[in-house]
Short mmCIF file of C-alpha atoms in Angstrom, two decimals:
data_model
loop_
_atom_site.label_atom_id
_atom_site.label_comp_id
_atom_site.label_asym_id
_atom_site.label_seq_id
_atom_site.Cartn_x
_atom_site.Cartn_y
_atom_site.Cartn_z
CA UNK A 1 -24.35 5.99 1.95
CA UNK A 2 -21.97 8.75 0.66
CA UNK A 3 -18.87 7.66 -1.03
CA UNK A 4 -15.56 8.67 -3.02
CA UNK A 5 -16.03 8.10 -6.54
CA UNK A 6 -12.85 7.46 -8.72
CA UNK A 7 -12.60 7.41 -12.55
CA UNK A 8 -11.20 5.58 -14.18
CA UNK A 9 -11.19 2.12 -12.74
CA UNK A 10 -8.38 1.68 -14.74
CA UNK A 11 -6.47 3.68 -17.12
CA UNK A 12 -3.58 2.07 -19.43
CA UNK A 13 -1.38 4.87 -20.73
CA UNK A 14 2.45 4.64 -22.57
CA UNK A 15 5.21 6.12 -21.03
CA UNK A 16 5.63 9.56 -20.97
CA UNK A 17 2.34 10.93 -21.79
CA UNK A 18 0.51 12.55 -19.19
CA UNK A 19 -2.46 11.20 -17.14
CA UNK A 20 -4.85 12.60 -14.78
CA UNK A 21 -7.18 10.67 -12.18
CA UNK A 22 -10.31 11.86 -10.85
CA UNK A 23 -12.20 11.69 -7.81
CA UNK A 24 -15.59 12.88 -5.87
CA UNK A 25 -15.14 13.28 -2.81
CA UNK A 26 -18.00 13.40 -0.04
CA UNK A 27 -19.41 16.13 -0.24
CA UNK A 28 -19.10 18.05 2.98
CA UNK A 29 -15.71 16.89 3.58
CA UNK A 30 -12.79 19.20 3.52
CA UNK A 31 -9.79 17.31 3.50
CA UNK A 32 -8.32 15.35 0.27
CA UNK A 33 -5.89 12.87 -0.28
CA UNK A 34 -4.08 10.65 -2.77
CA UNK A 35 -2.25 7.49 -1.59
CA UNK A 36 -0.56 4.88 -4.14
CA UNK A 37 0.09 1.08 -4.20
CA UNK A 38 2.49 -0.65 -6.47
CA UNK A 39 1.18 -4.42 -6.81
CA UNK A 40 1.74 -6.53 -4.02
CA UNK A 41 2.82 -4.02 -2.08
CA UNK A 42 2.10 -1.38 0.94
CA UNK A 43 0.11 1.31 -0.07
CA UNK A 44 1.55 4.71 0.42
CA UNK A 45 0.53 8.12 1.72
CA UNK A 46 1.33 10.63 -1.92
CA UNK A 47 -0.36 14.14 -1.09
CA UNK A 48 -2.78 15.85 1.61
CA UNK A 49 -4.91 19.33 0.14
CA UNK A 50 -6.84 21.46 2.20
CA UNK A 51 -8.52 24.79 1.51
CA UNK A 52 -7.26 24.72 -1.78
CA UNK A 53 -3.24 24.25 -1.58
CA UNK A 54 -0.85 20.94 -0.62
CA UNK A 55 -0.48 20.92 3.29
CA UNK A 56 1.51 17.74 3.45
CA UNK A 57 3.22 15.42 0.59
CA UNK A 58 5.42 12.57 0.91
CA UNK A 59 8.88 12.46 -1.23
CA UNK A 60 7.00 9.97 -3.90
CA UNK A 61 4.98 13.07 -4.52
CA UNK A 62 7.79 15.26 -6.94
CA UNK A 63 7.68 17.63 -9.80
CA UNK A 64 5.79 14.96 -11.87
CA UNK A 65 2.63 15.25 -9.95
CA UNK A 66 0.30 17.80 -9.52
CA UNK A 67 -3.50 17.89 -7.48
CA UNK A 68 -5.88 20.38 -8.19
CA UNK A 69 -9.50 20.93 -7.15
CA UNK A 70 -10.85 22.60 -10.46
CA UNK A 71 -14.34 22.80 -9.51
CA UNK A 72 -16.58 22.45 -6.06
CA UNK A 73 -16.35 18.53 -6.36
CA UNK A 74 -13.46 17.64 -8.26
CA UNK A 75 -9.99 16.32 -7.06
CA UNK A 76 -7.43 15.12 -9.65
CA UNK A 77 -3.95 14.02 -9.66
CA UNK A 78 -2.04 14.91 -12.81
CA UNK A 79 1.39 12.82 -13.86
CA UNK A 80 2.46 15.00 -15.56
CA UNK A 81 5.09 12.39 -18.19
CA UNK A 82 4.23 9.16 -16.75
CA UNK A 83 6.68 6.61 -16.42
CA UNK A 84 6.92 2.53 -16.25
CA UNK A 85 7.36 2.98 -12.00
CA UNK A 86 4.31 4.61 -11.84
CA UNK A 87 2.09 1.54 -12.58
CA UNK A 88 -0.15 1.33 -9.34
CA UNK A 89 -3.07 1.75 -7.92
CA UNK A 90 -4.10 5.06 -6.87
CA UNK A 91 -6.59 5.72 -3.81
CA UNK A 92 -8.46 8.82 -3.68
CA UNK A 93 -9.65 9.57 -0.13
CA UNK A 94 -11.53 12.59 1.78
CA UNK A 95 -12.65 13.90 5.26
CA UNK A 96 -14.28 15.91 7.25
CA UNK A 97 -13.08 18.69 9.13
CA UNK A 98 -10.77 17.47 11.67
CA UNK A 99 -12.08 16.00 15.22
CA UNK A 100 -11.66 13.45 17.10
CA UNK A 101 -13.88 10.41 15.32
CA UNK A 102 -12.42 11.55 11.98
CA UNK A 103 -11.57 9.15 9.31
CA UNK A 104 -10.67 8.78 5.86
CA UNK A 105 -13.20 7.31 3.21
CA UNK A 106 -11.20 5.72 0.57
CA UNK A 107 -12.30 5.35 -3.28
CA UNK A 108 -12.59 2.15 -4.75
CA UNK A 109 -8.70 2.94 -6.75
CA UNK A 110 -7.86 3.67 -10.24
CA UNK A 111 -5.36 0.85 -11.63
CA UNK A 112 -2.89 2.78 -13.77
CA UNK A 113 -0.85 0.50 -16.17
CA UNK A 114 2.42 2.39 -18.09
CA UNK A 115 3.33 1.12 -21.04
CA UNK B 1 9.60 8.48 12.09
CA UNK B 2 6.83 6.16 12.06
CA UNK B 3 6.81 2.52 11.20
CA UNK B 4 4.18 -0.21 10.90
CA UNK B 5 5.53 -4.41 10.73
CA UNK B 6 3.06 -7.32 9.83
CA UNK B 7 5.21 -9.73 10.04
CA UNK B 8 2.86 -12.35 8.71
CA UNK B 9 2.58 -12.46 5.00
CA UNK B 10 0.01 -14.63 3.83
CA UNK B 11 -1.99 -16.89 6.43
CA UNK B 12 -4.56 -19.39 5.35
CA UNK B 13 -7.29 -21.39 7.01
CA UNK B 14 -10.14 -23.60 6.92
CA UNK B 15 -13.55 -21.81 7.39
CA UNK B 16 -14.56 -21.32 11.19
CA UNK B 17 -11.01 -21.20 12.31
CA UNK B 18 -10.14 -18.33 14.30
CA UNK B 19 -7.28 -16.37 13.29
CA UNK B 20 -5.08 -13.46 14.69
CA UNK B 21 -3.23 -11.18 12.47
CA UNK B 22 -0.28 -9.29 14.01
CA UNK B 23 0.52 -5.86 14.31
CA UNK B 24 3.65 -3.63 15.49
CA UNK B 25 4.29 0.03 15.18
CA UNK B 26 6.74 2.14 16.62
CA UNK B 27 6.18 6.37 16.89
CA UNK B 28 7.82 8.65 18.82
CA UNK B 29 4.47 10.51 19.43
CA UNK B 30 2.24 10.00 22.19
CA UNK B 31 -0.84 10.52 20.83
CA UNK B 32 -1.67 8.90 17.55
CA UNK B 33 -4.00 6.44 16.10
CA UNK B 34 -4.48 3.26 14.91
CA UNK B 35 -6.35 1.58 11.87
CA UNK B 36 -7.05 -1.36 10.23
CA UNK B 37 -8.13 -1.62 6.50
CA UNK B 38 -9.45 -4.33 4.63
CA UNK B 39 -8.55 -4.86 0.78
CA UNK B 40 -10.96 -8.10 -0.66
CA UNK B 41 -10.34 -8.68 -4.17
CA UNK B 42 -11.77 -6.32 -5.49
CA UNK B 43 -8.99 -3.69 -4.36
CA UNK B 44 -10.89 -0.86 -2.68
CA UNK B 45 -10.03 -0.32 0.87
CA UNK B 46 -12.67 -0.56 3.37
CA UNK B 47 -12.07 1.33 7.14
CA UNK B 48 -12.64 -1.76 9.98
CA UNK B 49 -11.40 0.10 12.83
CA UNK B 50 -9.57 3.29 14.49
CA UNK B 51 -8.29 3.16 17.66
CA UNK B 52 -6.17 6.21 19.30
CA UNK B 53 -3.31 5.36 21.67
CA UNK B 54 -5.66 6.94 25.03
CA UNK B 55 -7.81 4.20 24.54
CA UNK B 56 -6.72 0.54 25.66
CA UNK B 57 -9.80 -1.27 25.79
CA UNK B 58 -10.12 -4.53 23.51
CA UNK B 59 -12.63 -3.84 21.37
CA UNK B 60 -15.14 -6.40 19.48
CA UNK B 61 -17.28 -5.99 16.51
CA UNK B 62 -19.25 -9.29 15.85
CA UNK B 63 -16.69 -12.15 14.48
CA UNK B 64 -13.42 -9.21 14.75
CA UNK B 65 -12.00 -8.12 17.92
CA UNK B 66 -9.16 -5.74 18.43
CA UNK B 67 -6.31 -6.28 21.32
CA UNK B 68 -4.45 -3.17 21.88
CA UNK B 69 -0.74 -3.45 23.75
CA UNK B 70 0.81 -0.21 24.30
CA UNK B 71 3.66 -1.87 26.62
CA UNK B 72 4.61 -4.06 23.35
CA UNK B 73 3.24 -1.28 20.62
CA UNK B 74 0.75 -3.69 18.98
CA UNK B 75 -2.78 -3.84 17.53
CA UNK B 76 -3.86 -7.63 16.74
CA UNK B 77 -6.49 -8.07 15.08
CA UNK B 78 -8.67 -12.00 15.19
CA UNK B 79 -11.54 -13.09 13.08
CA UNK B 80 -13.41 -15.41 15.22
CA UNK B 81 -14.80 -18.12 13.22
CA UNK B 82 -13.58 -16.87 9.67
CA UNK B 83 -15.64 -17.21 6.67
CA UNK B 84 -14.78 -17.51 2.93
CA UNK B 85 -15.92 -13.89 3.02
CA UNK B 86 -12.82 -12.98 4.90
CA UNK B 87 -10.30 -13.57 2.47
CA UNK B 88 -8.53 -9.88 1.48
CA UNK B 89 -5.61 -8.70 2.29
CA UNK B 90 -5.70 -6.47 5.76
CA UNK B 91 -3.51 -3.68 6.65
CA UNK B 92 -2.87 -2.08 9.82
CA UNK B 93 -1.98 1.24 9.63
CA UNK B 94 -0.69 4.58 12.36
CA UNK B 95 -1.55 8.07 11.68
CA UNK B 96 -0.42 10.73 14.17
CA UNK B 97 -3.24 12.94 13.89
CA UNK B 98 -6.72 10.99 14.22
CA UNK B 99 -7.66 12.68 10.81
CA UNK B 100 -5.91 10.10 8.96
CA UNK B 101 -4.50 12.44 6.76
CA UNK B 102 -1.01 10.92 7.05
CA UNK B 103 -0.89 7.15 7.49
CA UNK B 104 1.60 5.18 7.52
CA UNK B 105 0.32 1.59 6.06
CA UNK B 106 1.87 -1.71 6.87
CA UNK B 107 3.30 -4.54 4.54
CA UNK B 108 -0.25 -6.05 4.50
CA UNK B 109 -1.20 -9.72 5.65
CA UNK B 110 -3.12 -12.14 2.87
CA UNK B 111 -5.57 -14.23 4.93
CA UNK B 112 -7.35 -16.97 2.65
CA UNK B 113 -10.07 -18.60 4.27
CA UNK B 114 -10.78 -22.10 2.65
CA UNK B 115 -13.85 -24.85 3.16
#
């Protein structure tokens, strides 16, 4: 069964360097996101990309961050100087072009730990 | 704006005890969709159901069943007979556009299902 593949599974960077997370998507899906979850807590929509540029981002989502899609199956999220708030877990997801049944696949989450 | 309440935080039970976890969300749309995610230990969300605000009928899916309210703007969701299995953390969630590409996650309710 396809699925979104995230590296790393966790990632422990120090405070103000900068860190990017990676994800396959499925492959014939068009639609990317990135959502975040600080432990113990609700986990939160970050950034939508289609056809190559942001169409929707939440206010978590500021100057620090950054998605690109540098190759056909590639989706990262750059921070660009991490800092100790960013600590979370961050969900890559994907989907198809837009219809009525469609849903989001989720990754299995990179744990990012500031330092 | 869009808002999802579990009011329950953590909920335990003995194994084959049914359980209901609660679910409110308020919208100002009138179409949008409903979802419930389940996070086990392991931390990667897994898709249980979507539901779109048309659609009232209960739903069931072998030991989980759905029970959709539009007059009270809920979406419970009960584990018949729950299992050790079942203990995760479970999220309901609202997206406006049935693509997921925007949702709006609750608090989260921790069920742990004991012997």
């Amino acid at each position: 069964e396809p699925e979104v593949t995230q590296t790393p599974s966790h990632q422990v960077t120090q405070m103000g360097q900068e860190v990017i997370l990676r994800c396959v998507p499925i492959s014939n899906h068009l639609y990317f996101y990135w959502y975040r979850q600080i432990l113990g807590q609700k986990v939160e929509f970050l950034v939508s990309f289609y056809n190559n540029e942001i169409s929707e981002k939440s206010e978590i989502f500021d100057d620090q961050f950054s998605v690109e899609r540098p190759d056909g199956s590639n989706f990262t999220l750059k921070i660009r100087s991490t800092k100790l708030e960013d600590s979370a877990m961050y969900f890559c997801a994907s989907s198809e072009p837009q219809g009525v049944n469609t849903e989001a696949f989720f990754g299995q989450g990179t744990r990012l730990t500031v330092v | 704006a869009q808002k999802v309440t579990q009011a329950q935080t953590e909920i335990s039970v003995v194994e084959k005890e049914d359980v209901t976890l609660d679910c409110v969300y308020e919208t100002r749309d009138t179409t949008y969709y409903l979802f419930w995610y389940k996070q086990p230990p392991s931390g990667e969300l897994v898709f249980l159901i979507r539901r779109n605000s048309f659609d009232e009928q209960n739903e069931i899916s072998g030991r989980y069943s759905w029970n959709f309210q539009k007059s009270t703007s809920s979406f419970n969701f009960t584990i018949t007979a729950s299992q050790v299995v079942d203990s995760a953390v479970y999220f309901c969630a609202l997206d406006p556009t049935g693509t997921a590409s925007k949702l709006t996650f609750g608090t989260g309710t921790r069920l742990q299902v004991t012997l």
